[in-house]
Amino acid sequence: SFRRKLDQLIHKSILKEKEKMKVTAILIALVGSAAAFAPAQEARSNTALNADLQGMSGATAPFKGFDPLGLATLGSDATFAWFRAAELKHGRVAMLATTGYIVQASGVHFPGMLSHDVSFESLSTMKPLDAWAAVPAEGQSQIIATILLAEIITEGKETHYTKGGELPTIVFPPIDFSKVDDETLTLKRSRELNNGRLAMIAIMSFVAEANIPGAVPALVNSPMF
């Protein structure tokens, strides 16, 4: 009797597994059928993106349309818009960071105390990561909260940039470009992107040299590091 019940349980388990395998096979077939039509759709998107590369902001000499990894054709139009927004944000932050590093390393700093035991002067003598670590937790929290607020404002627009909306603008100070003609606006945007790209390389070089002496040969023996 026990043997018969055991055999019945095993048989039921086998039937259930077969049913699961059938369902899985059907799902795989459906996914495969859908995927068969995906390349043609993606190709149309990539073609449209390639057509826009040469005439968009930031595509300037001497590396006009420079994209050796093909990132501009990776994904859809929404993916491309996300890449462009990320480049804008990182470029703006890098320009602020590069300017701040040069000013601080030159000995220019705010007067007075940041907190009861940390002065702005003492921070100006430290390496970037050490200076951040020396900022009290309350100050770090305020900086992070400000960054979060700016991110919410730029990402919380009614029409997101990945869905055809405007790319992120500078939150503070707000700048009105509504009266600027298209040609001038394109020129200004190209300058912003190119300066941001250079600043990203610059701040990475500054941080590398400050923490790993000799990492950037052009900066070796500089008093700023």
Short mmCIF file of C-alpha atoms in Angstrom, two decimals:
data_model
loop_
_atom_site.label_atom_id
_atom_site.label_comp_id
_atom_site.label_asym_id
_atom_site.label_seq_id
_atom_site.Cartn_x
_atom_site.Cartn_y
_atom_site.Cartn_z
CA SER A 1 0.00 0.00 0.00
CA PHE A 2 2.79 2.37 0.91
CA ARG A 3 4.63 1.46 -2.27
CA ARG A 4 1.55 2.17 -4.37
CA LYS A 5 1.03 5.62 -2.77
CA LEU A 6 4.69 6.45 -3.32
CA ASP A 7 4.40 5.49 -6.98
CA GLN A 8 1.30 7.68 -7.36
CA LEU A 9 3.08 10.68 -5.82
CA ILE A 10 6.06 10.19 -8.12
CA HIS A 11 3.74 9.92 -11.12
CA LYS A 12 1.92 13.13 -10.19
CA SER A 13 5.24 14.95 -9.74
CA ILE A 14 6.38 13.83 -13.17
CA LEU A 15 3.13 15.05 -14.73
CA LYS A 16 3.49 18.44 -13.04
CA GLU A 17 7.06 18.80 -14.24
CA LYS A 18 5.99 17.95 -17.79
CA GLU A 19 3.28 20.61 -17.65
CA LYS A 20 5.82 23.17 -16.41
CA MET A 21 8.18 22.24 -19.23
CA LYS A 22 5.39 22.69 -21.78
CA VAL A 23 4.54 26.14 -20.43
CA THR A 24 8.22 27.12 -20.42
CA ALA A 25 8.62 25.91 -23.99
CA ILE A 26 5.60 27.92 -25.11
CA LEU A 27 6.93 31.07 -23.40
CA ILE A 28 10.36 30.62 -24.98
CA ALA A 29 8.73 30.18 -28.39
CA LEU A 30 6.69 33.35 -27.94
CA VAL A 31 9.73 35.34 -26.85
CA GLY A 32 11.72 34.01 -29.77
CA SER A 33 8.96 34.95 -32.21
CA ALA A 34 8.79 38.47 -30.83
CA ALA A 35 12.57 38.83 -30.89
CA ALA A 36 12.62 37.88 -34.56
CA PHE A 37 10.97 41.19 -35.37
CA ALA A 38 13.15 43.31 -33.03
CA PRO A 39 16.26 43.81 -35.22
CA ALA A 40 14.36 45.61 -37.99
CA GLN A 41 12.79 48.03 -35.49
CA GLU A 42 16.14 48.67 -33.81
CA ALA A 43 17.79 49.22 -37.18
CA ARG A 44 15.33 52.00 -37.99
CA SER A 45 16.08 53.65 -34.65
CA ASN A 46 19.83 53.35 -35.15
CA THR A 47 19.59 54.81 -38.65
CA ALA A 48 17.70 57.82 -37.34
CA LEU A 49 20.22 58.34 -34.56
CA ASN A 50 23.17 58.11 -36.95
CA ALA A 51 21.55 60.74 -39.15
CA ASP A 52 21.32 63.13 -36.22
CA LEU A 53 24.84 62.63 -34.85
CA GLN A 54 26.63 64.97 -37.23
CA GLY A 55 24.28 67.90 -36.70
CA MET A 56 23.63 67.73 -32.97
CA SER A 57 25.11 69.89 -30.23
CA GLY A 58 28.59 68.79 -29.19
CA ALA A 59 29.46 67.28 -32.59
CA THR A 60 32.31 69.69 -33.30
CA ALA A 61 35.81 69.58 -34.76
CA PRO A 62 38.30 68.01 -34.45
CA PHE A 63 36.31 64.92 -33.38
CA LYS A 64 32.93 65.55 -34.97
CA GLY A 65 30.69 62.55 -34.42
CA PHE A 66 33.40 60.80 -32.37
CA ASP A 67 31.81 57.59 -31.05
CA PRO A 68 34.25 54.65 -31.34
CA LEU A 69 32.17 52.40 -29.06
CA GLY A 70 28.93 53.06 -30.92
CA LEU A 71 27.11 54.19 -27.78
CA ALA A 72 24.86 56.51 -29.79
CA THR A 73 23.32 53.51 -31.53
CA LEU A 74 22.97 51.40 -28.40
CA GLY A 75 19.28 51.03 -27.67
CA SER A 76 16.43 53.33 -28.62
CA ASP A 77 15.90 57.08 -28.85
CA ALA A 78 15.07 57.08 -25.13
CA THR A 79 18.42 55.41 -24.38
CA PHE A 80 20.23 58.03 -26.45
CA ALA A 81 18.42 60.85 -24.63
CA TRP A 82 19.43 59.30 -21.29
CA PHE A 83 23.08 59.17 -22.40
CA ARG A 84 22.98 62.83 -23.47
CA ALA A 85 21.36 63.91 -20.18
CA ALA A 86 23.96 61.94 -18.21
CA GLU A 87 26.76 63.59 -20.19
CA LEU A 88 25.29 67.04 -19.52
CA LYS A 89 24.92 66.45 -15.77
CA HIS A 90 28.36 64.90 -15.32
CA GLY A 91 29.94 67.65 -17.42
CA ARG A 92 28.35 70.40 -15.32
CA VAL A 93 29.38 68.76 -12.06
CA ALA A 94 32.90 68.22 -13.40
CA MET A 95 33.22 71.89 -14.40
CA LEU A 96 32.23 72.95 -10.88
CA ALA A 97 34.59 70.38 -9.34
CA THR A 98 37.52 71.40 -11.55
CA THR A 99 37.01 75.09 -10.83
CA GLY A 100 36.63 74.40 -7.11
CA TYR A 101 39.77 72.27 -7.01
CA ILE A 102 41.89 74.92 -8.76
CA VAL A 103 40.56 77.70 -6.53
CA GLN A 104 41.10 75.68 -3.36
CA ALA A 105 44.55 74.45 -4.38
CA SER A 106 45.52 78.06 -5.12
CA GLY A 107 44.91 78.90 -1.47
CA VAL A 108 41.65 80.77 -2.00
CA HIS A 109 38.98 79.78 0.50
CA PHE A 110 36.08 81.11 2.54
CA PRO A 111 36.99 82.91 5.74
CA GLY A 112 36.02 81.61 9.15
CA MET A 113 34.93 78.20 10.35
CA LEU A 114 32.91 75.50 8.63
CA SER A 115 32.05 74.06 12.04
CA HIS A 116 33.21 74.61 15.61
CA ASP A 117 36.39 72.57 15.01
CA VAL A 118 36.91 72.68 11.20
CA SER A 119 38.07 75.83 9.40
CA PHE A 120 37.82 76.51 5.67
CA GLU A 121 41.55 77.19 5.67
CA SER A 122 42.32 73.72 7.00
CA LEU A 123 40.15 72.14 4.31
CA SER A 124 42.06 74.04 1.60
CA THR A 125 45.28 72.25 2.61
CA MET A 126 43.79 68.74 2.27
CA LYS A 127 43.35 66.41 -0.67
CA PRO A 128 39.80 66.32 -2.07
CA LEU A 129 38.75 63.01 -0.50
CA ASP A 130 40.39 63.95 2.82
CA ALA A 131 38.61 67.32 2.78
CA TRP A 132 35.26 65.59 2.22
CA ALA A 133 35.95 63.21 5.09
CA ALA A 134 36.76 66.18 7.35
CA VAL A 135 33.37 67.81 6.72
CA PRO A 136 31.01 67.03 9.62
CA ALA A 137 28.24 64.52 8.93
CA GLU A 138 25.63 67.28 9.15
CA GLY A 139 27.40 69.25 6.41
CA GLN A 140 27.74 66.19 4.19
CA SER A 141 24.03 65.50 4.64
CA GLN A 142 23.14 69.05 3.58
CA ILE A 143 25.28 68.77 0.44
CA ILE A 144 23.75 65.40 -0.49
CA ALA A 145 20.23 66.73 0.18
CA THR A 146 20.87 69.71 -2.12
CA ILE A 147 22.08 67.39 -4.88
CA LEU A 148 19.01 65.18 -4.39
CA LEU A 149 16.70 68.20 -4.63
CA ALA A 150 18.33 69.34 -7.87
CA GLU A 151 18.00 65.80 -9.26
CA ILE A 152 14.31 65.63 -8.34
CA ILE A 153 13.64 68.97 -10.02
CA THR A 154 15.37 67.99 -13.26
CA GLU A 155 13.90 64.47 -13.38
CA GLY A 156 10.39 65.41 -12.20
CA LYS A 157 9.28 67.36 -15.25
CA GLU A 158 5.86 66.63 -16.73
CA THR A 159 7.40 65.20 -19.91
CA HIS A 160 10.64 63.34 -19.21
CA TYR A 161 13.55 63.82 -21.60
CA THR A 162 13.51 60.11 -22.47
CA LYS A 163 9.95 60.63 -23.74
CA GLY A 164 10.61 63.68 -25.88
CA GLY A 165 10.85 66.36 -23.19
CA GLU A 166 13.63 68.93 -22.78
CA LEU A 167 17.03 67.87 -21.55
CA PRO A 168 17.94 68.78 -17.93
CA THR A 169 18.54 72.49 -17.43
CA ILE A 170 20.61 74.24 -14.78
CA VAL A 171 18.53 74.44 -11.61
CA PHE A 172 20.44 77.28 -9.93
CA PRO A 173 20.82 79.88 -11.14
CA PRO A 174 17.98 79.45 -13.69
CA ILE A 175 18.96 80.80 -17.10
CA ASP A 176 16.39 81.85 -19.70
CA PHE A 177 17.45 80.96 -23.27
CA SER A 178 14.00 81.56 -24.80
CA LYS A 179 15.15 84.71 -26.60
CA VAL A 180 18.35 83.18 -28.00
CA ASP A 181 18.24 82.24 -31.68
CA ASP A 182 18.73 78.58 -32.64
CA GLU A 183 22.21 79.03 -34.15
CA THR A 184 23.57 80.80 -31.07
CA LEU A 185 21.89 78.31 -28.75
CA THR A 186 23.44 75.36 -30.61
CA LEU A 187 26.87 77.04 -30.33
CA LYS A 188 26.43 77.61 -26.58
CA ARG A 189 25.30 74.03 -26.03
CA SER A 190 28.29 72.70 -27.96
CA ARG A 191 30.63 74.81 -25.84
CA GLU A 192 29.00 73.55 -22.66
CA LEU A 193 29.32 69.92 -23.73
CA ASN A 194 32.93 70.26 -24.89
CA ASN A 195 33.98 72.14 -21.77
CA GLY A 196 32.20 69.54 -19.66
CA ARG A 197 34.00 66.70 -21.42
CA LEU A 198 37.36 68.35 -20.83
CA ALA A 199 36.44 69.04 -17.20
CA MET A 200 35.57 65.37 -16.62
CA ILE A 201 39.05 64.39 -17.80
CA ALA A 202 40.60 67.20 -15.73
CA ILE A 203 38.95 66.38 -12.39
CA MET A 204 39.69 62.66 -12.78
CA SER A 205 43.34 63.57 -13.42
CA PHE A 206 43.42 65.92 -10.41
CA VAL A 207 42.00 63.30 -8.05
CA ALA A 208 44.31 60.59 -9.42
CA GLU A 209 47.45 62.71 -9.01
CA ALA A 210 46.42 63.91 -5.55
CA ASN A 211 45.99 60.35 -4.26
CA ILE A 212 48.53 58.47 -6.40
CA PRO A 213 51.60 60.69 -6.94
CA GLY A 214 53.00 60.25 -10.43
CA ALA A 215 49.76 58.89 -11.87
CA VAL A 216 49.49 61.89 -14.21
CA PRO A 217 52.94 62.82 -15.58
CA ALA A 218 51.80 66.32 -16.62
CA LEU A 219 50.93 67.14 -13.02
CA VAL A 220 54.04 65.75 -11.33
CA ASN A 221 55.81 68.27 -9.02
CA SER A 222 52.87 70.68 -9.24
CA PRO A 223 52.40 72.56 -5.95
CA MET A 224 48.65 72.05 -6.29
CA PHE A 225 49.05 68.34 -5.53
#
